[in-house]
Amino acid sequence: QVQLVESGGGLVQVGGSLTLSCLSTIRSFKGNAVGWFRRTPGANKREWVATIRSPGSPEVARSVSGRFTISRDNAKNAAYLHMNNIQPEDAGVYYCAQVIPPNTPFGASWGQGTQVTVSS
């Protein structure tokens, strides 16, 4: 049973922008913190990118600070990752998850993720 669905990835040029979406069918989603993670090419593990609590209190990893922001819309059971000034090292598959702040995933299995490809 799919509970977290990521979308919005695609091919983007260096310096470009994307907004990723995470839609959830989990009833408790509204009350839990949500995190974004990514798996870059060649990496064995997912890297934490950003977290937003409910309500508010967003935080992002140092590697994307000043370029990425995270937001949520509890009315839509959704969270978003706004990616600006995308760099080659941002390429990878992006996933969302409910987290115990700041970045410990729990609950539902990982979704399919959404692929971000960066061209120079």
PDB file of N, CA and C in Angstrom, residues 57-116:
ATOM      1  N   SER A  57       9.181  25.297  11.584  1.00  0.00           N
ATOM      2  CA  SER A  57      10.562  24.982  11.953  1.00  0.00           C
ATOM      3  C   SER A  57      11.294  24.184  10.902  1.00  0.00           C
ATOM      4  N   PRO A  58      11.454  24.745   9.701  1.00  0.00           N
ATOM      5  CA  PRO A  58      12.216  24.048   8.679  1.00  0.00           C
ATOM      6  C   PRO A  58      13.714  24.116   8.967  1.00  0.00           C
ATOM      7  N   GLU A  59      14.414  23.088   8.541  1.00  0.00           N
ATOM      8  CA  GLU A  59      15.864  23.106   8.588  1.00  0.00           C
ATOM      9  C   GLU A  59      16.388  22.326   7.400  1.00  0.00           C
ATOM     10  N   VAL A  60      17.554  22.738   6.912  1.00  0.00           N
ATOM     11  CA  VAL A  60      18.134  22.095   5.745  1.00  0.00           C
ATOM     12  C   VAL A  60      19.588  21.725   6.026  1.00  0.00           C
ATOM     13  N   ALA A  61      20.079  20.774   5.271  1.00  0.00           N
ATOM     14  CA  ALA A  61      21.472  20.356   5.386  1.00  0.00           C
ATOM     15  C   ALA A  61      22.394  21.478   4.915  1.00  0.00           C
ATOM     16  N   ARG A  62      23.587  21.484   5.450  1.00  0.00           N
ATOM     17  CA  ARG A  62      24.550  22.527   5.100  1.00  0.00           C
ATOM     18  C   ARG A  62      24.841  22.540   3.603  1.00  0.00           C
ATOM     19  N   SER A  63      24.831  21.376   2.985  1.00  0.00           N
ATOM     20  CA  SER A  63      25.170  21.266   1.564  1.00  0.00           C
ATOM     21  C   SER A  63      24.161  21.962   0.654  1.00  0.00           C
ATOM     22  N   VAL A  64      22.972  22.204   1.139  1.00  0.00           N
ATOM     23  CA  VAL A  64      21.945  22.848   0.309  1.00  0.00           C
ATOM     24  C   VAL A  64      21.449  24.155   0.913  1.00  0.00           C
ATOM     25  N   SER A  65      22.031  24.554   2.019  1.00  0.00           N
ATOM     26  CA  SER A  65      21.604  25.783   2.684  1.00  0.00           C
ATOM     27  C   SER A  65      21.770  26.989   1.758  1.00  0.00           C
ATOM     28  N   GLY A  66      20.744  27.824   1.743  1.00  0.00           N
ATOM     29  CA  GLY A  66      20.755  28.991   0.872  1.00  0.00           C
ATOM     30  C   GLY A  66      20.243  28.710  -0.522  1.00  0.00           C
ATOM     31  N   ARG A  67      20.036  27.442  -0.856  1.00  0.00           N
ATOM     32  CA  ARG A  67      19.542  27.080  -2.192  1.00  0.00           C
ATOM     33  C   ARG A  67      18.219  26.319  -2.133  1.00  0.00           C
ATOM     34  N   PHE A  68      18.052  25.461  -1.155  1.00  0.00           N
ATOM     35  CA  PHE A  68      16.846  24.635  -1.021  1.00  0.00           C
ATOM     36  C   PHE A  68      16.040  25.124   0.180  1.00  0.00           C
ATOM     37  N   THR A  69      14.733  25.054   0.051  1.00  0.00           N
ATOM     38  CA  THR A  69      13.849  25.279   1.191  1.00  0.00           C
ATOM     39  C   THR A  69      12.792  24.186   1.209  1.00  0.00           C
ATOM     40  N   ILE A  70      12.195  23.994   2.370  1.00  0.00           N
ATOM     41  CA  ILE A  70      11.174  22.965   2.531  1.00  0.00           C
ATOM     42  C   ILE A  70       9.916  23.620   3.066  1.00  0.00           C
ATOM     43  N   SER A  71       8.780  23.150   2.600  1.00  0.00           N
ATOM     44  CA  SER A  71       7.502  23.669   3.087  1.00  0.00           C
ATOM     45  C   SER A  71       6.508  22.525   3.143  1.00  0.00           C
ATOM     46  N   ARG A  72       5.350  22.790   3.731  1.00  0.00           N
ATOM     47  CA  ARG A  72       4.313  21.763   3.790  1.00  0.00           C
ATOM     48  C   ARG A  72       2.944  22.420   3.707  1.00  0.00           C
ATOM     49  N   ASP A  73       1.977  21.630   3.285  1.00  0.00           N
ATOM     50  CA  ASP A  73       0.581  22.067   3.242  1.00  0.00           C
ATOM     51  C   ASP A  73      -0.235  20.942   3.863  1.00  0.00           C
ATOM     52  N   ASN A  74      -0.546  21.080   5.134  1.00  0.00           N
ATOM     53  CA  ASN A  74      -1.236  20.001   5.832  1.00  0.00           C
ATOM     54  C   ASN A  74      -2.653  19.782   5.304  1.00  0.00           C
ATOM     55  N   ALA A  75      -3.234  20.803   4.732  1.00  0.00           N
ATOM     56  CA  ALA A  75      -4.574  20.639   4.150  1.00  0.00           C
ATOM     57  C   ALA A  75      -4.549  19.661   2.984  1.00  0.00           C
ATOM     58  N   LYS A  76      -3.399  19.562   2.339  1.00  0.00           N
ATOM     59  CA  LYS A  76      -3.248  18.656   1.199  1.00  0.00           C
ATOM     60  C   LYS A  76      -2.446  17.406   1.567  1.00  0.00           C
ATOM     61  N   ASN A  77      -2.074  17.285   2.832  1.00  0.00           N
ATOM     62  CA  ASN A  77      -1.228  16.160   3.248  1.00  0.00           C
ATOM     63  C   ASN A  77       0.019  16.088   2.371  1.00  0.00           C
ATOM     64  N   ALA A  78       0.663  17.246   2.213  1.00  0.00           N
ATOM     65  CA  ALA A  78       1.776  17.333   1.275  1.00  0.00           C
ATOM     66  C   ALA A  78       2.947  18.092   1.873  1.00  0.00           C
ATOM     67  N   ALA A  79       4.119  17.786   1.351  1.00  0.00           N
ATOM     68  CA  ALA A  79       5.325  18.528   1.678  1.00  0.00           C
ATOM     69  C   ALA A  79       6.079  18.775   0.371  1.00  0.00           C
ATOM     70  N   TYR A  80       6.886  19.822   0.378  1.00  0.00           N
ATOM     71  CA  TYR A  80       7.550  20.234  -0.855  1.00  0.00           C
ATOM     72  C   TYR A  80       9.023  20.544  -0.597  1.00  0.00           C
ATOM     73  N   LEU A  81       9.838  20.313  -1.594  1.00  0.00           N
ATOM     74  CA  LEU A  81      11.235  20.717  -1.550  1.00  0.00           C
ATOM     75  C   LEU A  81      11.466  21.665  -2.715  1.00  0.00           C
ATOM     76  N   HIS A  82      11.783  22.899  -2.389  1.00  0.00           N
ATOM     77  CA  HIS A  82      12.007  23.916  -3.408  1.00  0.00           C
ATOM     78  C   HIS A  82      13.514  24.020  -3.636  1.00  0.00           C
ATOM     79  N   MET A  83      13.919  23.672  -4.834  1.00  0.00           N
ATOM     80  CA  MET A  83      15.338  23.588  -5.168  1.00  0.00           C
ATOM     81  C   MET A  83      15.696  24.722  -6.117  1.00  0.00           C
ATOM     82  N   ASN A  84      16.617  25.560  -5.693  1.00  0.00           N
ATOM     83  CA  ASN A  84      17.082  26.670  -6.527  1.00  0.00           C
ATOM     84  C   ASN A  84      18.586  26.568  -6.727  1.00  0.00           C
ATOM     85  N   ASN A  85      19.055  27.191  -7.793  1.00  0.00           N
ATOM     86  CA  ASN A  85      20.486  27.178  -8.110  1.00  0.00           C
ATOM     87  C   ASN A  85      21.037  25.746  -8.013  1.00  0.00           C
ATOM     88  N   ILE A  86      20.386  24.852  -8.718  1.00  0.00           N
ATOM     89  CA  ILE A  86      20.745  23.436  -8.664  1.00  0.00           C
ATOM     90  C   ILE A  86      22.130  23.225  -9.252  1.00  0.00           C
ATOM     91  N   GLN A  87      22.899  22.397  -8.574  1.00  0.00           N
ATOM     92  CA  GLN A  87      24.274  22.095  -8.970  1.00  0.00           C
ATOM     93  C   GLN A  87      24.409  20.626  -9.374  1.00  0.00           C
ATOM     94  N   PRO A  88      25.465  20.269 -10.078  1.00  0.00           N
ATOM     95  CA  PRO A  88      25.634  18.873 -10.496  1.00  0.00           C
ATOM     96  C   PRO A  88      25.578  17.875  -9.332  1.00  0.00           C
ATOM     97  N   GLU A  89      26.081  18.267  -8.191  1.00  0.00           N
ATOM     98  CA  GLU A  89      26.085  17.345  -7.045  1.00  0.00           C
ATOM     99  C   GLU A  89      24.696  17.133  -6.450  1.00  0.00           C
ATOM    100  N   ASP A  90      23.713  17.862  -6.935  1.00  0.00           N
ATOM    101  CA  ASP A  90      22.338  17.671  -6.472  1.00  0.00           C
ATOM    102  C   ASP A  90      21.604  16.565  -7.237  1.00  0.00           C
ATOM    103  N   ALA A  91      22.214  16.042  -8.262  1.00  0.00           N
ATOM    104  CA  ALA A  91      21.585  14.980  -9.041  1.00  0.00           C
ATOM    105  C   ALA A  91      21.403  13.727  -8.193  1.00  0.00           C
ATOM    106  N   GLY A  92      20.273  13.052  -8.387  1.00  0.00           N
ATOM    107  CA  GLY A  92      20.001  11.833  -7.647  1.00  0.00           C
ATOM    108  C   GLY A  92      18.519  11.573  -7.550  1.00  0.00           C
ATOM    109  N   VAL A  93      18.190  10.564  -6.759  1.00  0.00           N
ATOM    110  CA  VAL A  93      16.793  10.238  -6.510  1.00  0.00           C
ATOM    111  C   VAL A  93      16.406  10.797  -5.149  1.00  0.00           C
ATOM    112  N   TYR A  94      15.315  11.544  -5.125  1.00  0.00           N
ATOM    113  CA  TYR A  94      14.856  12.214  -3.913  1.00  0.00           C
ATOM    114  C   TYR A  94      13.644  11.498  -3.328  1.00  0.00           C
ATOM    115  N   TYR A  95      13.683  11.338  -2.014  1.00  0.00           N
ATOM    116  CA  TYR A  95      12.634  10.634  -1.285  1.00  0.00           C
ATOM    117  C   TYR A  95      12.132  11.494  -0.130  1.00  0.00           C
ATOM    118  N   CYS A  96      10.893  11.281   0.251  1.00  0.00           N
ATOM    119  CA  CYS A  96      10.384  11.924   1.466  1.00  0.00           C
ATOM    120  C   CYS A  96      10.019  10.833   2.474  1.00  0.00           C
ATOM    121  N   ALA A  97       9.952  11.246   3.722  1.00  0.00           N
ATOM    122  CA  ALA A  97       9.623  10.306   4.793  1.00  0.00           C
ATOM    123  C   ALA A  97       9.160  11.078   6.011  1.00  0.00           C
ATOM    124  N   GLN A  98       8.344  10.450   6.818  1.00  0.00           N
ATOM    125  CA  GLN A  98       8.077  10.984   8.139  1.00  0.00           C
ATOM    126  C   GLN A  98       9.355  10.775   8.945  1.00  0.00           C
ATOM    127  N   VAL A  99       9.691  11.758   9.792  1.00  0.00           N
ATOM    128  CA  VAL A  99      10.933  11.648  10.535  1.00  0.00           C
ATOM    129  C   VAL A  99      10.736  12.038  11.979  1.00  0.00           C
ATOM    130  N   ILE A 100      11.608  11.474  12.813  1.00  0.00           N
ATOM    131  CA  ILE A 100      11.802  11.981  14.160  1.00  0.00           C
ATOM    132  C   ILE A 100      12.886  13.027  14.018  1.00  0.00           C
ATOM    133  N   PRO A 101      12.567  14.284  14.326  1.00  0.00           N
ATOM    134  CA  PRO A 101      13.560  15.339  14.069  1.00  0.00           C
ATOM    135  C   PRO A 101      14.883  15.056  14.739  1.00  0.00           C
ATOM    136  N   PRO A 102      15.991  15.426  14.066  1.00  0.00           N
ATOM    137  CA  PRO A 102      15.926  16.146  12.808  1.00  0.00           C
ATOM    138  C   PRO A 102      15.814  15.274  11.560  1.00  0.00           C
ATOM    139  N   ASN A 103      16.266  14.028  11.607  1.00  0.00           N
ATOM    140  CA  ASN A 103      16.334  13.316  10.328  1.00  0.00           C
ATOM    141  C   ASN A 103      16.323  11.795  10.449  1.00  0.00           C
ATOM    142  N   THR A 104      15.572  11.247  11.387  1.00  0.00           N
ATOM    143  CA  THR A 104      15.466   9.794  11.530  1.00  0.00           C
ATOM    144  C   THR A 104      14.138   9.321  10.957  1.00  0.00           C
ATOM    145  N   PRO A 105      14.169   8.648   9.820  1.00  0.00           N
ATOM    146  CA  PRO A 105      12.919   8.197   9.207  1.00  0.00           C
ATOM    147  C   PRO A 105      12.218   7.148  10.063  1.00  0.00           C
ATOM    148  N   PHE A 106      10.901   7.127   9.987  1.00  0.00           N
ATOM    149  CA  PHE A 106      10.135   6.083  10.651  1.00  0.00           C
ATOM    150  C   PHE A 106       8.858   5.850   9.878  1.00  0.00           C
ATOM    151  N   GLY A 107       8.219   4.726  10.197  1.00  0.00           N
ATOM    152  CA  GLY A 107       6.894   4.477   9.644  1.00  0.00           C
ATOM    153  C   GLY A 107       6.924   3.817   8.285  1.00  0.00           C
ATOM    154  N   ALA A 108       6.268   4.438   7.325  1.00  0.00           N
ATOM    155  CA  ALA A 108       6.033   3.848   6.007  1.00  0.00           C
ATOM    156  C   ALA A 108       7.339   3.528   5.292  1.00  0.00           C
ATOM    157  N   SER A 109       7.260   2.536   4.429  1.00  0.00           N
ATOM    158  CA  SER A 109       8.406   2.186   3.607  1.00  0.00           C
ATOM    159  C   SER A 109       8.737   3.319   2.649  1.00  0.00           C
ATOM    160  N   TRP A 110       9.943   3.328   2.173  1.00  0.00           N
ATOM    161  CA  TRP A 110      10.345   4.334   1.194  1.00  0.00           C
ATOM    162  C   TRP A 110       9.500   4.213  -0.064  1.00  0.00           C
ATOM    163  N   GLY A 111       9.168   5.349  -0.653  1.00  0.00           N
ATOM    164  CA  GLY A 111       8.450   5.353  -1.924  1.00  0.00           C
ATOM    165  C   GLY A 111       9.415   5.132  -3.075  1.00  0.00           C
ATOM    166  N   GLN A 112       8.919   5.374  -4.282  1.00  0.00           N
ATOM    167  CA  GLN A 112       9.740   5.186  -5.475  1.00  0.00           C
ATOM    168  C   GLN A 112      10.767   6.295  -5.650  1.00  0.00           C
ATOM    169  N   GLY A 113      10.500   7.433  -5.034  1.00  0.00           N
ATOM    170  CA  GLY A 113      11.392   8.565  -5.206  1.00  0.00           C
ATOM    171  C   GLY A 113      11.135   9.273  -6.527  1.00  0.00           C
ATOM    172  N   THR A 114      11.798  10.405  -6.697  1.00  0.00           N
ATOM    173  CA  THR A 114      11.702  11.146  -7.952  1.00  0.00           C
ATOM    174  C   THR A 114      13.111  11.544  -8.376  1.00  0.00           C
ATOM    175  N   GLN A 115      13.406  11.312  -9.644  1.00  0.00           N
ATOM    176  CA  GLN A 115      14.762  11.478 -10.171  1.00  0.00           C
ATOM    177  C   GLN A 115      15.024  12.927 -10.562  1.00  0.00           C
ATOM    178  N   VAL A 116      16.151  13.440 -10.105  1.00  0.00           N
ATOM    179  CA  VAL A 116      16.612  14.761 -10.535  1.00  0.00           C
ATOM    180  C   VAL A 116      17.900  14.564 -11.322  1.00  0.00           C
TER     181      VAL A 116
END
